[in-house]
PDB file of C-alpha atoms and ligand atoms in Angstrom:
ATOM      1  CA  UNK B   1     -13.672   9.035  15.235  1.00  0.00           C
ATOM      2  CA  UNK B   2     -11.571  12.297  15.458  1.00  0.00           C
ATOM      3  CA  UNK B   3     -11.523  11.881  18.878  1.00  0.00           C
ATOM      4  CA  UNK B   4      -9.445   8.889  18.740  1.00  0.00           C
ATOM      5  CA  UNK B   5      -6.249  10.889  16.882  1.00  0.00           C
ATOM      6  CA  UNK B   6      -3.641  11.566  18.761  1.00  0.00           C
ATOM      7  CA  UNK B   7      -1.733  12.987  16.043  1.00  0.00           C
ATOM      8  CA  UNK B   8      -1.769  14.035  12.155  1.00  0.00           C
ATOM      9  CA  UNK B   9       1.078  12.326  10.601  1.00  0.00           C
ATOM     10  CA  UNK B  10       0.702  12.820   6.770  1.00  0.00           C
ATOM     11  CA  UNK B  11      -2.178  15.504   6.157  1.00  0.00           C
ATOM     12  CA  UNK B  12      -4.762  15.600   3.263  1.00  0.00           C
ATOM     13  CA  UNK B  13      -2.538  18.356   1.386  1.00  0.00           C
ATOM     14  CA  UNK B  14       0.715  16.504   1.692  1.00  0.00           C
ATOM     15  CA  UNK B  15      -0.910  13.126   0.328  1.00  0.00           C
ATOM     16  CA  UNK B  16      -2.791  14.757  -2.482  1.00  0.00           C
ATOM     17  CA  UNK B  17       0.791  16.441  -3.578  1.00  0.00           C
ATOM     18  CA  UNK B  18       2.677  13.421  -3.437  1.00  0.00           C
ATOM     19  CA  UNK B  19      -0.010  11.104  -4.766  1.00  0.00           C
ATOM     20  CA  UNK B  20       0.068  13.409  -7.831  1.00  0.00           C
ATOM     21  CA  UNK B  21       3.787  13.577  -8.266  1.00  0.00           C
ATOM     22  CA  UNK B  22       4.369  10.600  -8.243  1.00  0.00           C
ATOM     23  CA  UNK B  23       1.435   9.846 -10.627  1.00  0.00           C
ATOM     24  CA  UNK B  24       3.287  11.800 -12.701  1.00  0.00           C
ATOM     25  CA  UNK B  25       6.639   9.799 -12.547  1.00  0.00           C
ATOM     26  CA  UNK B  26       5.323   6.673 -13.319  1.00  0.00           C
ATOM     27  CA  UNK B  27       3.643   7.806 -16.350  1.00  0.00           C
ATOM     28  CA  UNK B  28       7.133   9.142 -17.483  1.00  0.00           C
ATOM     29  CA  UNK B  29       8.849   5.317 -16.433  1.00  0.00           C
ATOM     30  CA  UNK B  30       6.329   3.529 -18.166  1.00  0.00           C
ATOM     31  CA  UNK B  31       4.754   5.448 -21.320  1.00  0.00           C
ATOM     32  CA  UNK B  32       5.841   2.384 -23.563  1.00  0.00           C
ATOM     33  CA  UNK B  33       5.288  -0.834 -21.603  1.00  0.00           C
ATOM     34  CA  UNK B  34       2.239  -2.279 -20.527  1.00  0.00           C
ATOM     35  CA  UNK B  35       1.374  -1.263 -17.178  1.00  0.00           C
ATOM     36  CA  UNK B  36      -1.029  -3.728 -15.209  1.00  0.00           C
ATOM     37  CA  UNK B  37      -1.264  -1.842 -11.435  1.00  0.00           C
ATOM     38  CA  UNK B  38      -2.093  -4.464  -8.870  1.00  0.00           C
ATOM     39  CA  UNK B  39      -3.452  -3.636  -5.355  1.00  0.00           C
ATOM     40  CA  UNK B  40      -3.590  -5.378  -2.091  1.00  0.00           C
ATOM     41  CA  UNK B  41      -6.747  -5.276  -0.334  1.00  0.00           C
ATOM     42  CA  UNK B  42      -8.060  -3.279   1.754  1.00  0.00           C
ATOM     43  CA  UNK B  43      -5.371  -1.377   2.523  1.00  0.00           C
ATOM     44  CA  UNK B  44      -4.181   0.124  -0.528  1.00  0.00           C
ATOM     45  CA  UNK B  45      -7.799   0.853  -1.864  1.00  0.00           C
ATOM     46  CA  UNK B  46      -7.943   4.594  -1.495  1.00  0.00           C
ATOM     47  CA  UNK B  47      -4.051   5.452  -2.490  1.00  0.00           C
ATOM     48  CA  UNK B  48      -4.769   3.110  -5.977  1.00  0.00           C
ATOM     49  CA  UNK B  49      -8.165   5.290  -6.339  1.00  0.00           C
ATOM     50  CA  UNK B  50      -6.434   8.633  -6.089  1.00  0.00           C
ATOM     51  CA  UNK B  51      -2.970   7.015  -7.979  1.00  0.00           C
ATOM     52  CA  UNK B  52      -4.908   5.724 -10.682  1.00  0.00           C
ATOM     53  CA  UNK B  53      -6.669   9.146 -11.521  1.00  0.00           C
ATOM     54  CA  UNK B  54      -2.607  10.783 -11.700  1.00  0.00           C
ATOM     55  CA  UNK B  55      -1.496   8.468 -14.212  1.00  0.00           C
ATOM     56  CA  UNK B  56      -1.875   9.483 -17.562  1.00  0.00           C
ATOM     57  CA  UNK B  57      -1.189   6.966 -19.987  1.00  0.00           C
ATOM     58  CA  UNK B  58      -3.220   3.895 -20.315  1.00  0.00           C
ATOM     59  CA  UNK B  59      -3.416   1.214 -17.839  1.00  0.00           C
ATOM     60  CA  UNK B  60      -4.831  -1.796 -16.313  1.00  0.00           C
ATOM     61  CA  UNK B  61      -5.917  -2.717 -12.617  1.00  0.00           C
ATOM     62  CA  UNK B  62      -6.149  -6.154 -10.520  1.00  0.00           C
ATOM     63  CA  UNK B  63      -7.026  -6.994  -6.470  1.00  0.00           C
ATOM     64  CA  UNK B  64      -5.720  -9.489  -4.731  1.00  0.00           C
ATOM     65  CA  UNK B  65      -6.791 -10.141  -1.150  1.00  0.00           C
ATOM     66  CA  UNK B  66      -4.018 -11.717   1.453  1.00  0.00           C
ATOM     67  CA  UNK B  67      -4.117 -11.919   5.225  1.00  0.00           C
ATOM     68  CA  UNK B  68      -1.375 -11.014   7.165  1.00  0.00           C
ATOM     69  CA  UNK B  69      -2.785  -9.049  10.259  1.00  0.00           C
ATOM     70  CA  UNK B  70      -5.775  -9.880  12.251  1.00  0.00           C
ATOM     71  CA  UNK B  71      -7.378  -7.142  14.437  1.00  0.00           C
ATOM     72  CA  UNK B  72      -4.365  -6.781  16.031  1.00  0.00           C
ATOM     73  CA  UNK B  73      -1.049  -4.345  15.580  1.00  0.00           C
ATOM     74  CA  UNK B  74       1.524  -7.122  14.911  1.00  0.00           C
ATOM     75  CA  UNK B  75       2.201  -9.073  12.419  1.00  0.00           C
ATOM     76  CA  UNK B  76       1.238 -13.016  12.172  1.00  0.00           C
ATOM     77  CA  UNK B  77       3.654 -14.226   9.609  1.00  0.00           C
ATOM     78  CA  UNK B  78       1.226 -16.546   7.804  1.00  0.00           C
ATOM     79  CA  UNK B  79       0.780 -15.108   4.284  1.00  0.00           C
ATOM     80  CA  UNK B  80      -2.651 -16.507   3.133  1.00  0.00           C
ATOM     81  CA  UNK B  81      -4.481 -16.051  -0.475  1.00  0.00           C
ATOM     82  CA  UNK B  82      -7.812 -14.218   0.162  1.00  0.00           C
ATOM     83  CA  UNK B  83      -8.986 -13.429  -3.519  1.00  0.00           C
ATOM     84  CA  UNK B  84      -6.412 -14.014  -6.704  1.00  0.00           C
ATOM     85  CA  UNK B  85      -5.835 -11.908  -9.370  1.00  0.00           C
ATOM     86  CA  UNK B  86      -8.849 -12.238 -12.075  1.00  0.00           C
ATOM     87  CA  UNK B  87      -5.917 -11.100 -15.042  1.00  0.00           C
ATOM     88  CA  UNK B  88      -3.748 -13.051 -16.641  1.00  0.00           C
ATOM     89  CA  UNK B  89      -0.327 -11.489 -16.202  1.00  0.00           C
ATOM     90  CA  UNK B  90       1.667 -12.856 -19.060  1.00  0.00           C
ATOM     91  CA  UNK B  91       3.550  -9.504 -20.778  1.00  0.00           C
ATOM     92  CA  UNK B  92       2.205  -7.571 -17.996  1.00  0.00           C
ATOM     93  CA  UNK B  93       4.730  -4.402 -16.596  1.00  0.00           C
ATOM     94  CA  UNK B  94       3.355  -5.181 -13.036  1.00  0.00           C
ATOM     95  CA  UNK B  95       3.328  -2.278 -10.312  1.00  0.00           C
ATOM     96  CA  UNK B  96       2.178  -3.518  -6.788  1.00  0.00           C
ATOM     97  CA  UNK B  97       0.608  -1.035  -4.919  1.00  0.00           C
ATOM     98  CA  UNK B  98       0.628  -1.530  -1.024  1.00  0.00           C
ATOM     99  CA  UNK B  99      -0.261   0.381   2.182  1.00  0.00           C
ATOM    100  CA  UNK B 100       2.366   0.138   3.861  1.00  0.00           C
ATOM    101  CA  UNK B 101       5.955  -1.485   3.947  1.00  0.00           C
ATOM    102  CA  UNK B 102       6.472  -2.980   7.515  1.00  0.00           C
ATOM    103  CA  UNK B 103       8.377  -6.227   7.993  1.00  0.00           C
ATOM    104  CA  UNK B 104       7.947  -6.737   4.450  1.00  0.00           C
ATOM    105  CA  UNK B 105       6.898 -10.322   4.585  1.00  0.00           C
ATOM    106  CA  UNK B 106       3.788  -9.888   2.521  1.00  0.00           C
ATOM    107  CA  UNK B 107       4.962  -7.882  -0.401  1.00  0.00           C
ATOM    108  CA  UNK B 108       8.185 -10.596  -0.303  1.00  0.00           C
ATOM    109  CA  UNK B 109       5.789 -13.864  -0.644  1.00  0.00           C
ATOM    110  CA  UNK B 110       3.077 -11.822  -3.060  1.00  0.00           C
ATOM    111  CA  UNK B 111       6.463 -10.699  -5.518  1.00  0.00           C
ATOM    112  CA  UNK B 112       8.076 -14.189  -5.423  1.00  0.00           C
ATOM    113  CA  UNK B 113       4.622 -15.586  -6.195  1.00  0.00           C
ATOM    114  CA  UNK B 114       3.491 -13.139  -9.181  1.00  0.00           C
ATOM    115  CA  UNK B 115       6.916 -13.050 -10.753  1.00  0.00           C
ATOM    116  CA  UNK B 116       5.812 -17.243 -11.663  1.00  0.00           C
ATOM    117  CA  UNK B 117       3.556 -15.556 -14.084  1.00  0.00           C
ATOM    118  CA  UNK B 118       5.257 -15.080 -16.894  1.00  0.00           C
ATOM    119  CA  UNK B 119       5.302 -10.849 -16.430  1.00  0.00           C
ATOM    120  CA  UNK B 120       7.271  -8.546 -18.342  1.00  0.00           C
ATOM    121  CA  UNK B 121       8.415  -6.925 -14.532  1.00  0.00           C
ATOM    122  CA  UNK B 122       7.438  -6.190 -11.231  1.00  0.00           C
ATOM    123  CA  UNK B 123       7.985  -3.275  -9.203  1.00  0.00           C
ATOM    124  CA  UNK B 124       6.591  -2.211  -5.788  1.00  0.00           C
ATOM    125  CA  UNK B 125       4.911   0.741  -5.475  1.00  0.00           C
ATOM    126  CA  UNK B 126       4.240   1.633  -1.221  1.00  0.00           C
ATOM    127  CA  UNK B 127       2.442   4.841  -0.129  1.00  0.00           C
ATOM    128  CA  UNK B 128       4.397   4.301   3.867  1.00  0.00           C
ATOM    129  CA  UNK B 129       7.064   2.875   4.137  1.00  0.00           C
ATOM    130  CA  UNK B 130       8.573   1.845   7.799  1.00  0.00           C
ATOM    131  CA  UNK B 131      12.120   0.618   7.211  1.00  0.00           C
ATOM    132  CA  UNK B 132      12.979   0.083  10.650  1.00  0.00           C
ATOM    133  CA  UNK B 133      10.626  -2.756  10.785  1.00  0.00           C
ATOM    134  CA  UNK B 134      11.927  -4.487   7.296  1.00  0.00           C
ATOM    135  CA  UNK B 135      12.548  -7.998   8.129  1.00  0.00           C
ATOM    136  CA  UNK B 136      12.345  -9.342   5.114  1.00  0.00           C
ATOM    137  CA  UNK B 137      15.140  -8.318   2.090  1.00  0.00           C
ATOM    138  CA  UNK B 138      12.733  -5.974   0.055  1.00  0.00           C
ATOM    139  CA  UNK B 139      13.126  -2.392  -1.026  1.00  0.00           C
ATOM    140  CA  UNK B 140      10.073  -0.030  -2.446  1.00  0.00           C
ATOM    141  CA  UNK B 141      10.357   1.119  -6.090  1.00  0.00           C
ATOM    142  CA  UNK B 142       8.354   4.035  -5.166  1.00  0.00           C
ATOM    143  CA  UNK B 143       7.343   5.614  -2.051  1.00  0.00           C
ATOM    144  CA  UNK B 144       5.542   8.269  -1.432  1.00  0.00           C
ATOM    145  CA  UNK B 145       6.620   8.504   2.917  1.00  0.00           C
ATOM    146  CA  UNK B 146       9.020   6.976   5.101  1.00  0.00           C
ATOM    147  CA  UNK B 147       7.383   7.415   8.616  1.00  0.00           C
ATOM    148  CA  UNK B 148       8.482   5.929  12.016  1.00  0.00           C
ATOM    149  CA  UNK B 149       7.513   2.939  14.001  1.00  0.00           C
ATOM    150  CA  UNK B 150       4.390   3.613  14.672  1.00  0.00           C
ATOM    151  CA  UNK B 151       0.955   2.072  13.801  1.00  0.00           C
ATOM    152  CA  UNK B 152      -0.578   4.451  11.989  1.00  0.00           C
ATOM    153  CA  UNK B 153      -4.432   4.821  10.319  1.00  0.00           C
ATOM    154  CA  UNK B 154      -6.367   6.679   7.870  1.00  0.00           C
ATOM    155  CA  UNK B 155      -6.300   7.240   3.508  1.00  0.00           C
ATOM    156  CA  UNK B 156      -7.073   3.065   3.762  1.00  0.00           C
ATOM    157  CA  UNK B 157      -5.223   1.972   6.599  1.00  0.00           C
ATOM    158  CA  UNK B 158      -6.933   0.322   9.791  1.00  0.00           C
ATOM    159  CA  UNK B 159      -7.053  -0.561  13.317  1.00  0.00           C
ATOM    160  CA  UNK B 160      -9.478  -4.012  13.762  1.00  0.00           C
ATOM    161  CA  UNK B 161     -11.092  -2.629  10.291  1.00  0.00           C
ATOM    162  CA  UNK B 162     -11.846   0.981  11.504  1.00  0.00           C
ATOM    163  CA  UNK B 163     -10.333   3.981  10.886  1.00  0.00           C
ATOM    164  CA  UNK B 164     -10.092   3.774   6.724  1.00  0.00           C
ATOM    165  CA  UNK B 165     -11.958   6.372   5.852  1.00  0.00           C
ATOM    166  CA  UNK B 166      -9.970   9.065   7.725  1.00  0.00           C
ATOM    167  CA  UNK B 167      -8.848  11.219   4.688  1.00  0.00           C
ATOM    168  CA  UNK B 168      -5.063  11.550   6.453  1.00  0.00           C
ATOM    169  CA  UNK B 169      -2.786   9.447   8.336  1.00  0.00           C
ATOM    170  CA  UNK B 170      -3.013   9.454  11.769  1.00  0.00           C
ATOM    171  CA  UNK B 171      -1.591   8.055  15.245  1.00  0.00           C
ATOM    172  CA  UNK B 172      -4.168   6.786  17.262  1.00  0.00           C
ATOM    173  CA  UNK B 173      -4.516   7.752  20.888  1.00  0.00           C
ATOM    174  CA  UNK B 174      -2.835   4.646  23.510  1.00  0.00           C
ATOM    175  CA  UNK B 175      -6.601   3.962  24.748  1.00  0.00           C
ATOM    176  CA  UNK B 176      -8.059   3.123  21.751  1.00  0.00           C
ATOM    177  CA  UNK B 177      -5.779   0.302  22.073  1.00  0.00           C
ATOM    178  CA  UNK B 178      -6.414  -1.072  25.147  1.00  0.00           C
ATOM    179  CA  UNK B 179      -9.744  -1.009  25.440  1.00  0.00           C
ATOM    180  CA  UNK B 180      -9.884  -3.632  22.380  1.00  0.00           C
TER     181      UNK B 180
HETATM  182  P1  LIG O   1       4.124  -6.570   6.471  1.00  0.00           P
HETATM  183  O1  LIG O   1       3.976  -7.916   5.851  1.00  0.00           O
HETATM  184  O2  LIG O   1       4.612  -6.660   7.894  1.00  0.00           O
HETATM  185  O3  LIG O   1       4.968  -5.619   5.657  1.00  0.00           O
HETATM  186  O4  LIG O   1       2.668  -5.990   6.641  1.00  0.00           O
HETATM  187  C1  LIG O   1       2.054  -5.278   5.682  1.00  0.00           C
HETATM  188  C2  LIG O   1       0.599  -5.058   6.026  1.00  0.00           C
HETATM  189  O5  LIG O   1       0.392  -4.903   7.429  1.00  0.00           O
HETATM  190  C3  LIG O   1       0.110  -3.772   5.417  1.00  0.00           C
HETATM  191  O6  LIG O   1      -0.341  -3.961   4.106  1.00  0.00           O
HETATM  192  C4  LIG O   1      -0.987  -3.337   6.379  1.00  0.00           C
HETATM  193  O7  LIG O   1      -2.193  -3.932   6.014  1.00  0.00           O
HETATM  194  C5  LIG O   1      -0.539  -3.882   7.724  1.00  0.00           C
HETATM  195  N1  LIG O   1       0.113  -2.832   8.531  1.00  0.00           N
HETATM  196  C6  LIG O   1       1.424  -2.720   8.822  1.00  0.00           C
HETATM  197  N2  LIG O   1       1.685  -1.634   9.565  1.00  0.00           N
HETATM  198  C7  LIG O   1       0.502  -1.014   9.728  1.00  0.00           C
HETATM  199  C8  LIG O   1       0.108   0.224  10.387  1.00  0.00           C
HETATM  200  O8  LIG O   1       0.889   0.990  10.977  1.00  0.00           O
HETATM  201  N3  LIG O   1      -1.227   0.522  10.325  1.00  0.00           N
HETATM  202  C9  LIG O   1      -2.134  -0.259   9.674  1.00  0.00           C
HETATM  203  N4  LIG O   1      -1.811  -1.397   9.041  1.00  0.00           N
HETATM  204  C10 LIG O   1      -0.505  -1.777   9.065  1.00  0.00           C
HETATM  205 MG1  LIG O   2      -2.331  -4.071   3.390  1.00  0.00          MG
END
């Protein structure tokens, strides 16, 4: 799997430091309001693992499932609902944690939908962030890295579901590519 990296992008170090200051700042924003963190599957699975353990005040967590990529690197457009939220959100300070930021057309539809719930607020929470590609009119709360356009893997992220458990973020070599 190494083999495949072209290039470290975000190292272990770098994503344990950030992960844990920024736990730190949301425990400051919301230490009297009711914090419900959401995450979008897969992606965001191991960032809301290691962001949950740097928060210190109490809080709840949700998964929702959409699909927006297949096994490819662009974008389809369709927003579908995989698995809904098992909570009720009503008085909920919502925090959406995400991936990634890219065209933005997911986190747009999955805000617009939850914010029908009856919540308290919403605010998006995105461990990459790739404003070059923004095509929709949405703008991260939090972020923990802007990076460039390029697809990227690792800490959760994929290529055709592979690649997630890399412990950084990486650029994957042009072959791996092509051969799919
Ligand atoms: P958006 O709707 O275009 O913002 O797409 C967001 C989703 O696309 C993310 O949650 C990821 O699952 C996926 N995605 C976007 N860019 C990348 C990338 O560089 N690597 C892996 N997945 C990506
Ligand atoms: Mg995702």
């Amino acid at each position: 799997m190494l083999n495949d990296i072209l290039k470290v992008l975000v190292t272990e170090k770098e994503l344990r430091e950030k992960v844990a200051e920024l736990g730190k700042k949301i425990s400051e924003d919301y230490r009297n309001k009711n914090l419900m963190m959401v995450s979008v599957l897969k992606g965001s699975v191991v960032f809301m693992a290691d962001l949950m353990r740097a928060i210190e005040i109490p809080c709840q967590i949700d998964f929702m499932s959409v699909s927006s990529y297949g096994n490819g690197t662009k974008s389809s457009g369709a927003v579908k609902i995989v698995k809904d939220l098992d909570h009720d959100l009503k008085g909920f300070d919502l925090l959406i944690v995400e991936d990634i930021l890219d065209s933005g057309r997911t986190l747009d539809y999955i805000k617009h939908m939850l914010l029908q719930r009856g919540v308290k607020s919403i605010r998006i929470c995105t461990l990459l962030d790739k404003p070059e590609r923004r095509e929709a009119n949405i703008v991260p709360d939090y972020s923990c890295f802007t990076i460039p356009d390029e697809f990227v893997v690792g800490y959760g992220l994929d290529f055709a579901e592979k690649y997630r458990n890399l412990p950084f973020i990486g650029i994957l070599k042009p072959h791996v590519y092509s051969t799919l």
